[in-house]
XYZ file of C-alpha atoms in Angstrom:
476
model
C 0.000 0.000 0.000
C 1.392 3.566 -0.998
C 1.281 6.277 1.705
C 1.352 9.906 0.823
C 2.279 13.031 3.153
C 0.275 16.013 2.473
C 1.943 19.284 3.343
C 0.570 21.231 6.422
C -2.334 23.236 5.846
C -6.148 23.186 7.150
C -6.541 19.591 7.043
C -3.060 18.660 8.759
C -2.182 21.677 10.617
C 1.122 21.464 12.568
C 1.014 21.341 16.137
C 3.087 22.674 18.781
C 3.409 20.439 22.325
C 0.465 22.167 24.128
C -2.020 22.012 21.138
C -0.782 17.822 20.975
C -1.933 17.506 24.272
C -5.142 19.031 24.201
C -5.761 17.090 20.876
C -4.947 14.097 23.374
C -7.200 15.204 26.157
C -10.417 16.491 23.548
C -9.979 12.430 22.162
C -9.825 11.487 25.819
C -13.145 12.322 26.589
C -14.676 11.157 23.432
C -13.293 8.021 24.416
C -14.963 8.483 28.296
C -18.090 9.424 26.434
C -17.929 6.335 24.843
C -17.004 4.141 27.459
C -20.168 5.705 29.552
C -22.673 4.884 27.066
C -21.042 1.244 26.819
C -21.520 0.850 30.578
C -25.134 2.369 31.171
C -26.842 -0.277 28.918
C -25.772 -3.583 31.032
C -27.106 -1.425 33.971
C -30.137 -0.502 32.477
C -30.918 -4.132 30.375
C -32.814 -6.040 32.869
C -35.870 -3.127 33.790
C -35.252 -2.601 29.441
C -35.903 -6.020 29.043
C -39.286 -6.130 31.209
C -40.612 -3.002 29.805
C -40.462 -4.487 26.182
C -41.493 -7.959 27.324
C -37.910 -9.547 25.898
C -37.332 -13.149 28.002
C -33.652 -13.040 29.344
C -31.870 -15.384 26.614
C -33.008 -13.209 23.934
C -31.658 -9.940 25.789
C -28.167 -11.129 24.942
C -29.217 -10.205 21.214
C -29.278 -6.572 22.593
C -25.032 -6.634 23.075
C -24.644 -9.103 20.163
C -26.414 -6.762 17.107
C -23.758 -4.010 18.883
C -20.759 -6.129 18.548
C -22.078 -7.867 15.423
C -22.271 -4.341 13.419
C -18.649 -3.375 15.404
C -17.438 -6.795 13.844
C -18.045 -5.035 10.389
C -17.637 -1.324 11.054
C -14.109 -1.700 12.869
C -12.066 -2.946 9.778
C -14.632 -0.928 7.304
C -13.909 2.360 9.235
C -10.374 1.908 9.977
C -9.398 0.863 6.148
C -11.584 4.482 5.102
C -9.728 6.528 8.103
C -6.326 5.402 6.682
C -7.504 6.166 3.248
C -9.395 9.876 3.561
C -8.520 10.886 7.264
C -9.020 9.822 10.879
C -11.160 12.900 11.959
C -13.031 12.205 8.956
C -14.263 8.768 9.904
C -14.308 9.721 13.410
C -17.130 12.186 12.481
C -19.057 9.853 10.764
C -18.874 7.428 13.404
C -19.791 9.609 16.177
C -23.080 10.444 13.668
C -23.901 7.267 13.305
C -23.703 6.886 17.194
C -25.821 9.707 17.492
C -28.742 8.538 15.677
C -28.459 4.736 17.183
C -28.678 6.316 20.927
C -32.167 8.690 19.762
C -33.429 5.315 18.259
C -32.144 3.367 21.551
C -33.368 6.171 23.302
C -37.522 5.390 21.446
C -37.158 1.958 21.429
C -41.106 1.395 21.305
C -40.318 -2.311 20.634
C -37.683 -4.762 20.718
C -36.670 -4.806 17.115
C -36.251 -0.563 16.908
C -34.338 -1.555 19.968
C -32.057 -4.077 17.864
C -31.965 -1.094 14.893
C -30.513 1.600 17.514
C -27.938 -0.694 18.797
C -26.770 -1.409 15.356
C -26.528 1.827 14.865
C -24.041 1.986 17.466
C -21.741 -0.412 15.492
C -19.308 2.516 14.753
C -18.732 3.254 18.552
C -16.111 0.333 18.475
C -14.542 1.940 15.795
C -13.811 5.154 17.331
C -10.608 3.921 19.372
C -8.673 2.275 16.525
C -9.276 5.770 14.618
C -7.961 7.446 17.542
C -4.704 5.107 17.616
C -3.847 5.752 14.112
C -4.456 9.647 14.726
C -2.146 10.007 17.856
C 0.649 7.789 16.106
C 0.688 9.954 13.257
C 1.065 12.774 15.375
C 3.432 11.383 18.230
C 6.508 9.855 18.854
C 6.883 6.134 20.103
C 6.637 6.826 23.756
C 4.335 9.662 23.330
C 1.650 7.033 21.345
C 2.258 4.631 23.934
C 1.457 7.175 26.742
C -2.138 8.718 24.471
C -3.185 4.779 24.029
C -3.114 4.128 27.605
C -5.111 6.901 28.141
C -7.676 6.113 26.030
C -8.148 3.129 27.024
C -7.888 4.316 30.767
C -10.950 6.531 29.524
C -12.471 3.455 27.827
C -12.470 1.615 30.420
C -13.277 3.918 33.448
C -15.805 5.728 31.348
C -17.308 2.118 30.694
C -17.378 1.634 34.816
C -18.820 4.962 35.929
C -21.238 4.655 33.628
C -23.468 2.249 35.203
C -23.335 4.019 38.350
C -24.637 7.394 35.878
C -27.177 4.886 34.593
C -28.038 3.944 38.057
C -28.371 7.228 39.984
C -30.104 9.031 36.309
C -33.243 5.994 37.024
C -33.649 7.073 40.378
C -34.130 10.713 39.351
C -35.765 10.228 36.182
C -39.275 7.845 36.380
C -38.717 5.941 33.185
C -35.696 3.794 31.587
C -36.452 5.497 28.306
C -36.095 9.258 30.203
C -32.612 7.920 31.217
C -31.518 6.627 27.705
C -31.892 9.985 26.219
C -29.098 11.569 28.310
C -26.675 9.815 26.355
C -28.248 10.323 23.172
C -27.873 14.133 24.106
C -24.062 13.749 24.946
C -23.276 12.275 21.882
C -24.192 16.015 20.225
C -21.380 17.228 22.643
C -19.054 14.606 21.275
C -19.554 15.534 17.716
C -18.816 19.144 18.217
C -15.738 18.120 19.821
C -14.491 16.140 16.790
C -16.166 18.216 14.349
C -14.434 21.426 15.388
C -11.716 20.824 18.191
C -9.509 17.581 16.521
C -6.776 18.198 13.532
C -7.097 16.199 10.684
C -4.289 13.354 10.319
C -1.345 13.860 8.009
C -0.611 10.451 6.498
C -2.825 8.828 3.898
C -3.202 5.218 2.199
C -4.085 4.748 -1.039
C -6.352 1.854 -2.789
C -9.445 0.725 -2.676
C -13.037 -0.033 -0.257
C -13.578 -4.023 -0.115
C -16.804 -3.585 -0.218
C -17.841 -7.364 -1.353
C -15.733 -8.311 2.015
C -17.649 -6.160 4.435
C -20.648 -7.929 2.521
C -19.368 -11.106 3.029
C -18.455 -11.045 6.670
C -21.529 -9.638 7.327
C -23.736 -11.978 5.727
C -21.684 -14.813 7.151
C -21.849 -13.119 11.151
C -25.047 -12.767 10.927
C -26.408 -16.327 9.894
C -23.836 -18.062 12.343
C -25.160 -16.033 15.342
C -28.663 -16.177 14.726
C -28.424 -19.829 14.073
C -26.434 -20.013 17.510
C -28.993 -18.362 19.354
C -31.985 -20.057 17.787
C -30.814 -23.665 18.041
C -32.305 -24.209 21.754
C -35.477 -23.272 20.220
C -36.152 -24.544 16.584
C -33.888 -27.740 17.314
C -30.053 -27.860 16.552
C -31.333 -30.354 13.525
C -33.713 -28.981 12.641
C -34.079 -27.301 8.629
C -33.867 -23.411 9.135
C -31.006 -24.032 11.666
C -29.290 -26.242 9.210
C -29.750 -23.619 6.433
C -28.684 -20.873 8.472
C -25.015 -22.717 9.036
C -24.801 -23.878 5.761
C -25.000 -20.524 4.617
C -22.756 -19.128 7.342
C -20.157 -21.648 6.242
C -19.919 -20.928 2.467
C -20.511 -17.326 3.392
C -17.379 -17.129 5.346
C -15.211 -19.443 3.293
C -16.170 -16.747 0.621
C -15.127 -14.415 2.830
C -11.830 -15.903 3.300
C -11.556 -16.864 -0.346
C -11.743 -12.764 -1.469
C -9.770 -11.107 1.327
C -6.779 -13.333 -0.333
C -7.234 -12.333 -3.566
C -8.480 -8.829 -3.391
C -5.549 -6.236 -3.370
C -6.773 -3.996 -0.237
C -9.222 -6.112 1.880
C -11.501 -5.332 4.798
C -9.269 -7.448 6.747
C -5.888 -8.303 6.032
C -5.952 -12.260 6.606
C -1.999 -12.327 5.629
C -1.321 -9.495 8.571
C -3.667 -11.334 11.087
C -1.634 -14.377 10.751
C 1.532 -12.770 11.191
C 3.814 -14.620 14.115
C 3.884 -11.674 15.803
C 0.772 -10.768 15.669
C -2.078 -13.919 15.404
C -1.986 -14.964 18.715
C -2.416 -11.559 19.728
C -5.322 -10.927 17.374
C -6.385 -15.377 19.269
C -6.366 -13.651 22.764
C -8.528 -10.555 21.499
C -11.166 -12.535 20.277
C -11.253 -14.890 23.678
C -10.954 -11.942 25.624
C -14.461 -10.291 24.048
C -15.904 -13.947 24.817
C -15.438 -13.837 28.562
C -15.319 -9.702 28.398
C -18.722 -9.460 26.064
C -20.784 -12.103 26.071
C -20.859 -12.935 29.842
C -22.399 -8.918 31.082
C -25.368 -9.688 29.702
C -25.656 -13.080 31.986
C -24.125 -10.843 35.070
C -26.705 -8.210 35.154
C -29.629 -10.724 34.787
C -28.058 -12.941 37.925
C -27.680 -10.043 40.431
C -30.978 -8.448 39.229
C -33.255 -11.565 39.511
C -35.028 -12.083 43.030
C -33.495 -14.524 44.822
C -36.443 -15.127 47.535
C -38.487 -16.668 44.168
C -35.098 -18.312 41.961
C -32.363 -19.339 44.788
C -30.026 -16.914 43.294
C -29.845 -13.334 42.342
C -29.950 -10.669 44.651
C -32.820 -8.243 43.150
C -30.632 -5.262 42.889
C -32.317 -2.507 40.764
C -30.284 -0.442 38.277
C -28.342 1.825 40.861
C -27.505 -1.724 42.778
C -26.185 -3.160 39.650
C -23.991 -0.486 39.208
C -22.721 -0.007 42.400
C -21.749 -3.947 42.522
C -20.131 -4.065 39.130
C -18.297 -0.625 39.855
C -15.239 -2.355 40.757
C -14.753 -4.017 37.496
C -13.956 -0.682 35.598
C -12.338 1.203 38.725
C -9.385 -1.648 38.700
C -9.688 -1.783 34.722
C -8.742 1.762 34.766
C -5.438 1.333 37.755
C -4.752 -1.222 35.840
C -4.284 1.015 32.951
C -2.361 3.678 34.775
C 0.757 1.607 35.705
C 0.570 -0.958 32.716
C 3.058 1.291 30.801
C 5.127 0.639 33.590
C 4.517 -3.037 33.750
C 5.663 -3.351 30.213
C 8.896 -2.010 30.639
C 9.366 -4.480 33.843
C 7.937 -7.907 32.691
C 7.161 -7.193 28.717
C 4.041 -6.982 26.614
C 3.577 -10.952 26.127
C 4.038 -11.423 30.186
C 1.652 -8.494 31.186
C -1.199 -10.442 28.749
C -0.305 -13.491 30.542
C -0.864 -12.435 33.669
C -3.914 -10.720 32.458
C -5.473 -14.265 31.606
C -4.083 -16.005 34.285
C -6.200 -13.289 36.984
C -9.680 -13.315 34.730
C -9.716 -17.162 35.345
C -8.775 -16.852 38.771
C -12.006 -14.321 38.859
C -14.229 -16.759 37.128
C -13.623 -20.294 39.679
C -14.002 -17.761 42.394
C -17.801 -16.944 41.085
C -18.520 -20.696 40.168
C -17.152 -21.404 44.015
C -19.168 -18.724 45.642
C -21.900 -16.592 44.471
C -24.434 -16.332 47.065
C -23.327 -13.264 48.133
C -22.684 -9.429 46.883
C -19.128 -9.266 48.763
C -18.070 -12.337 46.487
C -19.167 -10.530 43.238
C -17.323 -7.446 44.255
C -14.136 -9.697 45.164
C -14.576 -11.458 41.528
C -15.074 -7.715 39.515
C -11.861 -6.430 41.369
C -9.850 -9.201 40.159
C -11.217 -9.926 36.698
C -10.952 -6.140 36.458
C -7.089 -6.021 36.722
C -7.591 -8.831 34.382
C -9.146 -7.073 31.946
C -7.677 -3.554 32.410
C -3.831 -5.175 31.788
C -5.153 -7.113 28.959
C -7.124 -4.125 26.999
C -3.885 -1.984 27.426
C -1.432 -4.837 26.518
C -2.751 -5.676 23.067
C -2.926 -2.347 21.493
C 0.328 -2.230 22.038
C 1.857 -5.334 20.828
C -0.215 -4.678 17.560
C 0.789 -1.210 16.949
C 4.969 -2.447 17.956
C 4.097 -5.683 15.616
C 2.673 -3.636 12.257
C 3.774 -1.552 10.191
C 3.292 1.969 10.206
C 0.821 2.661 7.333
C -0.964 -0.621 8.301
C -1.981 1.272 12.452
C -5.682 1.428 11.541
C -6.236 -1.573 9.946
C -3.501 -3.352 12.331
C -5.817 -2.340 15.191
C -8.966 -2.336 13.463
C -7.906 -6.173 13.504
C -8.077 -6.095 16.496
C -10.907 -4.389 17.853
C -12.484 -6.677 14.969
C -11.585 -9.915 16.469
C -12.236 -8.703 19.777
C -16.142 -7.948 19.125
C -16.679 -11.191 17.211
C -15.913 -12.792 20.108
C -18.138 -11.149 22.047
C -20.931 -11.683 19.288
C -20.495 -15.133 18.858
C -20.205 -15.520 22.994
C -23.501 -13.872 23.188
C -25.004 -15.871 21.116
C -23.465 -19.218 22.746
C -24.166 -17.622 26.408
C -28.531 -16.641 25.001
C -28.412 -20.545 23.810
C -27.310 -21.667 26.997
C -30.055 -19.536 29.182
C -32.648 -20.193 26.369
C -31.982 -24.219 27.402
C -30.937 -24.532 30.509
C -34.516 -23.042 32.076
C -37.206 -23.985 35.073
C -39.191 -26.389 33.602
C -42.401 -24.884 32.142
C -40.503 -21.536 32.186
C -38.216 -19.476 29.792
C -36.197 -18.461 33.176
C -32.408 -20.288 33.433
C -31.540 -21.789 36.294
C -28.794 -21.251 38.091
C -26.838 -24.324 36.216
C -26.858 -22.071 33.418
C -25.324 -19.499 34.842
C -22.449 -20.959 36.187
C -21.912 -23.181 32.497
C -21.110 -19.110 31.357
C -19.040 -18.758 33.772
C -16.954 -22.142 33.249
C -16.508 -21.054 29.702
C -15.337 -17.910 30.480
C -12.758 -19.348 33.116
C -12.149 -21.755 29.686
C -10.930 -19.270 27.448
C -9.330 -16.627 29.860
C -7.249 -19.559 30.269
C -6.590 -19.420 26.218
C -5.777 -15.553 26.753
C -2.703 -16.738 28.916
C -1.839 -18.888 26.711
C -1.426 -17.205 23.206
C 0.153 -14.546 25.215
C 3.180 -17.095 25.535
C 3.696 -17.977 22.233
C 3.381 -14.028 21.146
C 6.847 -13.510 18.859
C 8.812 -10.884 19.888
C 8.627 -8.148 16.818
C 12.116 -7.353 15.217
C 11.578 -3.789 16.381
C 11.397 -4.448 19.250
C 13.395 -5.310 22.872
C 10.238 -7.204 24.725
């Protein structure tokens, strides 16, 4: 791919220390913005859920039609932001998150419910757009510093905003009222990118794989829904069948174009990479135990445990307030990962990373009648998580090359949100079937068969992390 540098002007203005950092700080709290809205909807789900008269399994669709349209708009977004400008794409994205939070924000039904949140796709895509706009703008130890804090704001944002989501429901008398504060904010956010962030330097030339972001779309889509209908239509029966026959060819399609196609949506020959494929193996387990177990989290501490024998009834403000500590270590553990790298190394840090989520997860399967052991699990699957998110960006940027950031990442983010998708729709199949009999309510076997594959694969996260190559660039 060729790269071109355009000479400073309106669209890459050049930038003196100070105006860097406040570039840094405005994409800072587009990133907290985003990691708020990301952390109300868990918080909010269950009382969302009842109002529409959705049963629990199919509320994991609600995350999974998010992460499915991420799945596609991450590579899309990042392949255009190389091409025609970061701040360009960023703009569109934030639109398009606009409009999915009003229609989120309506949601008269459960399928304008689905349309909003697919809407919201592009949200995912806003961080790997950021990455590629700080790198072409800072040095090697500056990026590394901007990336942490973005995800730092990621991740905290993602934390404090179930406890917004929380104490907005008991002030406002509806869960609808509440949704439409951060359809509002999301106006705020697109002045800020509109008018406040530069336009990136460095462009890519080529072309928009449009038949691939077709393809993988096509294929996502039939594998999940056929994932998440099996429990009910049969796993033999016809429509399932269809639906995985046509995910398979879809997908081998896929494959079959992105390796013949000069620019594709995603780069199969840079995802396998030895520096960079297990990274891109311990992204996509890491959205299965990140992703698709909130949904089943919420709905187990929300349901009334004097009628089930498990759940504690908490309301929105009491999910919040137990599942704070998840972000609030995700976020320390950002601050002093940096740090961590240059003591133990990129591929050790995502070890350890693994190694505490599955610690987290036995610890819930062991003991979960109580809200002190949840708040013990979220502190230590938080560090988990918050080493891990900060560790990966990082190897991937060190391990690709420099005109190759957005997609690199987009990668990524990409394989990250898949696995959350596909987890989703595993985790609704498993409370669709595992239910009181008579009922479409899981049991509490069904919860803790989530959590046993999500202690599975954090597991895998620890262990691509050790056969991570180290890149030639690089000392770790």
């Amino acid at each position: 791919m060729l790269r071109t540098q355009p000479t400073a002007g309106a669209d890459a203005p050049g930038l003196d220390g100070a105006r860097v950092a406040a570039v840094v700080g405005f994409l800072v709290f587009v990133e907290l913005t985003s990691g708020i809205i990301q952390g109300m909807m868990p918080a909010l789900l269950p009382e969302l859920g009842s109002v529409l008269h959705v049963s629990a399994g199919d509320l994991n669709w609600v995350n999974a039609a998010q992460l499915l349209a991420a799945a596609v708009s991450v590579p899309l977004f990042g392949r255009l932001g190389d091409m025609y400008g970061h701040r360009r794409l960023l703009r569109i994205a934030v639109l398009c998150l606009a409009a999915g939070s009003v229609l989120v924000a309506l949601s008269p039904s459960f399928e304008v419910l689905l349309v909003g949140r697919v809407l919201q796709g592009p949200l995912a895509a806003l961080l790997p757009l950021e990455i590629g706009l700080v790198r072409d703008r800072l040095d090697t130890a500056g990026g590394r510093s901007a990336i942490a804090m973005l995800v730092g704001a990621l991740t905290f944002g993602a934390s404090a905003g179930m406890v917004v989501a929380g104490l907005l429901r008991q002030a406002i008398s509806s869960v609808h009222g509440v949704l439409w504060i951060p359809a509002a904010v999301t106006v705020l956010c697109a002045g800020v990118v509109f008018f406040l962030v530069p336009e990136s330097k460095v462009r890519a030339q080529g072309k928009v794989d449009w038949v691939g972001a077709g393809l993988l779309s096509v294929g996502l889509a039939t594998l999940l829904l056929g994932i998440s209908q099996g429990p009910k239509w049969g796993w033999t029966d016809a429509y399932t069948m269809t639906l995985f026959a046509v995910a398979a060819l879809t997908l081998v399609a896929w494959v079959l174009v992105e390796l013949r196609v000069a620019e594709p949506i995603v780069d199969i020959r840079l995802s396998v990479r030895r520096t960079l494929f297990p990274v891109y193996a311990a992204s996509f387990l890491l959205g299965t135990a990140l992703f698709g177990a909130q949904t089943a989290a919420v709905l187990f501490v929300s349901s009334p445990g004097d009628k089930l024998g498990y759940g504690f009834g908490y309301d929105a403000l009491g999910i919040a307030w137990l599942m704070l500590p998840s972000g609030v270590m995700a976020f320390v553990a950002s601050l002093f990962a940096s740090r961590l790298f240059k003591l133990l190394g990129g591929r050790a840090v995502l070890a350890v990373s693994g190694v505490l989520m599955a610690i987290g997860y036995v610890f819930l399967i062991e003991g979960h009648d109580k809200p002190w052991q949840f708040v013990v699990v979220n502190i230590i699957n938080g560090l988990g998580v918050g080493l891990a998110l900060s560790a990966m960006p990082v190897l991937i940027v060190e391990s690709s090359p420099q005109e190759r950031t957005s997609i690199a990442t987009g990668i990524y983010n990409t394989a990250k949100t898949v696995g959350g998708s596909v987890a989703g729709a595993i985790f609704a199949a498993i409370l669709t079937a595992i239910t009181f009999k008579g009922t479409e309510i899981p049991t509490i076997h069904a919860y803790t068969t989530v959590w046993w594959c999500c202690a599975g694969v954090s597991i895998l996260v620890a262990v691509s992390a050790t056969v991570v190559a180290r890149p030639r660039s690089s000392v770790d």
